[in-house]
Amino acid sequence: MKYKKGIKERNVILKCGADMMLPFALVFGLYVILFGTVSPGGGFQGGVLIASAVLLVFLGYGSQKLSTTFKESFLHSSETVAE
């Protein structure tokens, strides 16, 4: 990783992979949560898929971009609804 102004610069391949997989992971996680009662799986598996989408953004761009993409209030409210 290269350093740019004191911040680690991420790999382009990692960024492109995160950009490509983020919408699919979010939509599929929401699908699993919504239709978990009629098929194998459910809320826990869907939550893991959505959490992996958040992790993709963190791995691709770091914590600075994560805090701008997913607001803290959104993450807190989604955790509250999930319980």
JSON list of C-alpha atoms in Angstrom, two decimals:
[
{"chain": "A", "resi": 1, "resn": "MET", "atom": "CA", "xyz": [0.00, 0.00, 0.00]},
{"chain": "A", "resi": 2, "resn": "LYS", "atom": "CA", "xyz": [1.24, 3.44, -0.87]},
{"chain": "A", "resi": 3, "resn": "TYR", "atom": "CA", "xyz": [1.02, 6.31, 1.57]},
{"chain": "A", "resi": 4, "resn": "LYS", "atom": "CA", "xyz": [-0.58, 9.52, 0.38]},
{"chain": "A", "resi": 5, "resn": "LYS", "atom": "CA", "xyz": [-0.54, 12.45, 2.81]},
{"chain": "A", "resi": 6, "resn": "GLY", "atom": "CA", "xyz": [-0.31, 10.13, 5.82]},
{"chain": "A", "resi": 7, "resn": "ILE", "atom": "CA", "xyz": [-3.22, 7.92, 4.67]},
{"chain": "A", "resi": 8, "resn": "LYS", "atom": "CA", "xyz": [-2.83, 4.45, 3.20]},
{"chain": "A", "resi": 9, "resn": "GLU", "atom": "CA", "xyz": [-3.90, 4.38, -0.44]},
{"chain": "A", "resi": 10, "resn": "ARG", "atom": "CA", "xyz": [-5.99, 1.30, -1.26]},
{"chain": "A", "resi": 11, "resn": "ASN", "atom": "CA", "xyz": [-5.51, -1.00, -4.22]},
{"chain": "A", "resi": 12, "resn": "VAL", "atom": "CA", "xyz": [-7.58, -0.22, -7.34]},
{"chain": "A", "resi": 13, "resn": "ILE", "atom": "CA", "xyz": [-8.65, -3.85, -7.72]},
{"chain": "A", "resi": 14, "resn": "LEU", "atom": "CA", "xyz": [-9.96, -3.90, -4.16]},
{"chain": "A", "resi": 15, "resn": "LYS", "atom": "CA", "xyz": [-11.91, -0.68, -4.74]},
{"chain": "A", "resi": 16, "resn": "CYS", "atom": "CA", "xyz": [-13.47, -1.95, -7.99]},
{"chain": "A", "resi": 17, "resn": "GLY", "atom": "CA", "xyz": [-14.41, -5.25, -6.38]},
{"chain": "A", "resi": 18, "resn": "ALA", "atom": "CA", "xyz": [-16.09, -3.44, -3.49]},
{"chain": "A", "resi": 19, "resn": "ASP", "atom": "CA", "xyz": [-17.96, -1.17, -5.90]},
{"chain": "A", "resi": 20, "resn": "MET", "atom": "CA", "xyz": [-19.20, -4.11, -7.96]},
{"chain": "A", "resi": 21, "resn": "MET", "atom": "CA", "xyz": [-20.27, -6.34, -5.07]},
{"chain": "A", "resi": 22, "resn": "LEU", "atom": "CA", "xyz": [-21.84, -3.71, -2.78]},
{"chain": "A", "resi": 23, "resn": "PRO", "atom": "CA", "xyz": [-25.25, -3.43, -4.51]},
{"chain": "A", "resi": 24, "resn": "PHE", "atom": "CA", "xyz": [-25.57, -7.20, -4.93]},
{"chain": "A", "resi": 25, "resn": "ALA", "atom": "CA", "xyz": [-24.71, -7.88, -1.29]},
{"chain": "A", "resi": 26, "resn": "LEU", "atom": "CA", "xyz": [-27.20, -5.30, -0.03]},
{"chain": "A", "resi": 27, "resn": "VAL", "atom": "CA", "xyz": [-30.06, -6.44, -2.26]},
{"chain": "A", "resi": 28, "resn": "PHE", "atom": "CA", "xyz": [-29.48, -10.13, -1.64]},
{"chain": "A", "resi": 29, "resn": "GLY", "atom": "CA", "xyz": [-29.21, -9.56, 2.12]},
{"chain": "A", "resi": 30, "resn": "LEU", "atom": "CA", "xyz": [-32.50, -7.65, 2.12]},
{"chain": "A", "resi": 31, "resn": "TYR", "atom": "CA", "xyz": [-34.09, -10.43, 0.04]},
{"chain": "A", "resi": 32, "resn": "VAL", "atom": "CA", "xyz": [-32.97, -13.09, 2.51]},
{"chain": "A", "resi": 33, "resn": "ILE", "atom": "CA", "xyz": [-34.32, -11.06, 5.43]},
{"chain": "A", "resi": 34, "resn": "LEU", "atom": "CA", "xyz": [-37.71, -10.46, 3.78]},
{"chain": "A", "resi": 35, "resn": "PHE", "atom": "CA", "xyz": [-38.28, -14.01, 2.54]},
{"chain": "A", "resi": 36, "resn": "GLY", "atom": "CA", "xyz": [-36.55, -15.87, 5.35]},
{"chain": "A", "resi": 37, "resn": "THR", "atom": "CA", "xyz": [-39.84, -17.12, 6.78]},
{"chain": "A", "resi": 38, "resn": "VAL", "atom": "CA", "xyz": [-40.75, -19.08, 3.66]},
{"chain": "A", "resi": 39, "resn": "SER", "atom": "CA", "xyz": [-37.29, -20.41, 2.80]},
{"chain": "A", "resi": 40, "resn": "PRO", "atom": "CA", "xyz": [-34.21, -21.65, 4.61]},
{"chain": "A", "resi": 41, "resn": "GLY", "atom": "CA", "xyz": [-32.32, -18.79, 6.14]},
{"chain": "A", "resi": 42, "resn": "GLY", "atom": "CA", "xyz": [-33.79, -15.74, 7.73]},
{"chain": "A", "resi": 43, "resn": "GLY", "atom": "CA", "xyz": [-32.89, -12.66, 9.64]},
{"chain": "A", "resi": 44, "resn": "PHE", "atom": "CA", "xyz": [-29.51, -13.79, 10.91]},
{"chain": "A", "resi": 45, "resn": "GLN", "atom": "CA", "xyz": [-28.20, -14.87, 7.51]},
{"chain": "A", "resi": 46, "resn": "GLY", "atom": "CA", "xyz": [-29.53, -11.72, 5.86]},
{"chain": "A", "resi": 47, "resn": "GLY", "atom": "CA", "xyz": [-27.92, -9.59, 8.54]},
{"chain": "A", "resi": 48, "resn": "VAL", "atom": "CA", "xyz": [-24.60, -11.30, 7.94]},
{"chain": "A", "resi": 49, "resn": "LEU", "atom": "CA", "xyz": [-24.87, -10.52, 4.22]},
{"chain": "A", "resi": 50, "resn": "ILE", "atom": "CA", "xyz": [-25.62, -6.85, 4.88]},
{"chain": "A", "resi": 51, "resn": "ALA", "atom": "CA", "xyz": [-22.78, -6.67, 7.41]},
{"chain": "A", "resi": 52, "resn": "SER", "atom": "CA", "xyz": [-20.46, -8.12, 4.78]},
{"chain": "A", "resi": 53, "resn": "ALA", "atom": "CA", "xyz": [-21.47, -5.27, 2.44]},
{"chain": "A", "resi": 54, "resn": "VAL", "atom": "CA", "xyz": [-20.43, -2.75, 5.10]},
{"chain": "A", "resi": 55, "resn": "LEU", "atom": "CA", "xyz": [-17.17, -4.67, 5.52]},
{"chain": "A", "resi": 56, "resn": "LEU", "atom": "CA", "xyz": [-16.55, -4.48, 1.75]},
{"chain": "A", "resi": 57, "resn": "VAL", "atom": "CA", "xyz": [-16.71, -0.69, 1.88]},
{"chain": "A", "resi": 58, "resn": "PHE", "atom": "CA", "xyz": [-14.35, -0.66, 4.86]},
{"chain": "A", "resi": 59, "resn": "LEU", "atom": "CA", "xyz": [-11.82, -2.94, 3.14]},
{"chain": "A", "resi": 60, "resn": "GLY", "atom": "CA", "xyz": [-12.00, -1.06, -0.15]},
{"chain": "A", "resi": 61, "resn": "TYR", "atom": "CA", "xyz": [-11.92, 2.52, 1.07]},
{"chain": "A", "resi": 62, "resn": "GLY", "atom": "CA", "xyz": [-11.12, 2.60, 4.77]},
{"chain": "A", "resi": 63, "resn": "SER", "atom": "CA", "xyz": [-12.92, 4.09, 7.73]},
{"chain": "A", "resi": 64, "resn": "GLN", "atom": "CA", "xyz": [-13.14, 7.64, 6.31]},
{"chain": "A", "resi": 65, "resn": "LYS", "atom": "CA", "xyz": [-15.30, 6.55, 3.37]},
{"chain": "A", "resi": 66, "resn": "LEU", "atom": "CA", "xyz": [-17.27, 4.14, 5.56]},
{"chain": "A", "resi": 67, "resn": "SER", "atom": "CA", "xyz": [-18.42, 6.96, 7.82]},
{"chain": "A", "resi": 68, "resn": "THR", "atom": "CA", "xyz": [-19.55, 9.04, 4.83]},
{"chain": "A", "resi": 69, "resn": "THR", "atom": "CA", "xyz": [-21.29, 6.17, 3.02]},
{"chain": "A", "resi": 70, "resn": "PHE", "atom": "CA", "xyz": [-23.15, 4.70, 5.99]},
{"chain": "A", "resi": 71, "resn": "LYS", "atom": "CA", "xyz": [-24.23, 7.34, 8.50]},
{"chain": "A", "resi": 72, "resn": "GLU", "atom": "CA", "xyz": [-24.02, 6.39, 12.16]},
{"chain": "A", "resi": 73, "resn": "SER", "atom": "CA", "xyz": [-27.72, 7.16, 12.68]},
{"chain": "A", "resi": 74, "resn": "PHE", "atom": "CA", "xyz": [-28.65, 4.77, 9.84]},
{"chain": "A", "resi": 75, "resn": "LEU", "atom": "CA", "xyz": [-26.54, 1.96, 11.28]},
{"chain": "A", "resi": 76, "resn": "HIS", "atom": "CA", "xyz": [-27.99, 2.54, 14.76]},
{"chain": "A", "resi": 77, "resn": "SER", "atom": "CA", "xyz": [-31.60, 2.54, 13.51]},
{"chain": "A", "resi": 78, "resn": "SER", "atom": "CA", "xyz": [-31.04, -0.60, 11.43]},
{"chain": "A", "resi": 79, "resn": "GLU", "atom": "CA", "xyz": [-29.62, -2.38, 14.49]},
{"chain": "A", "resi": 80, "resn": "THR", "atom": "CA", "xyz": [-32.64, -1.29, 16.52]},
{"chain": "A", "resi": 81, "resn": "VAL", "atom": "CA", "xyz": [-35.10, -2.61, 13.93]},
{"chain": "A", "resi": 82, "resn": "ALA", "atom": "CA", "xyz": [-33.18, -5.89, 13.64]},
{"chain": "A", "resi": 83, "resn": "GLU", "atom": "CA", "xyz": [-33.57, -6.63, 17.34]}
]
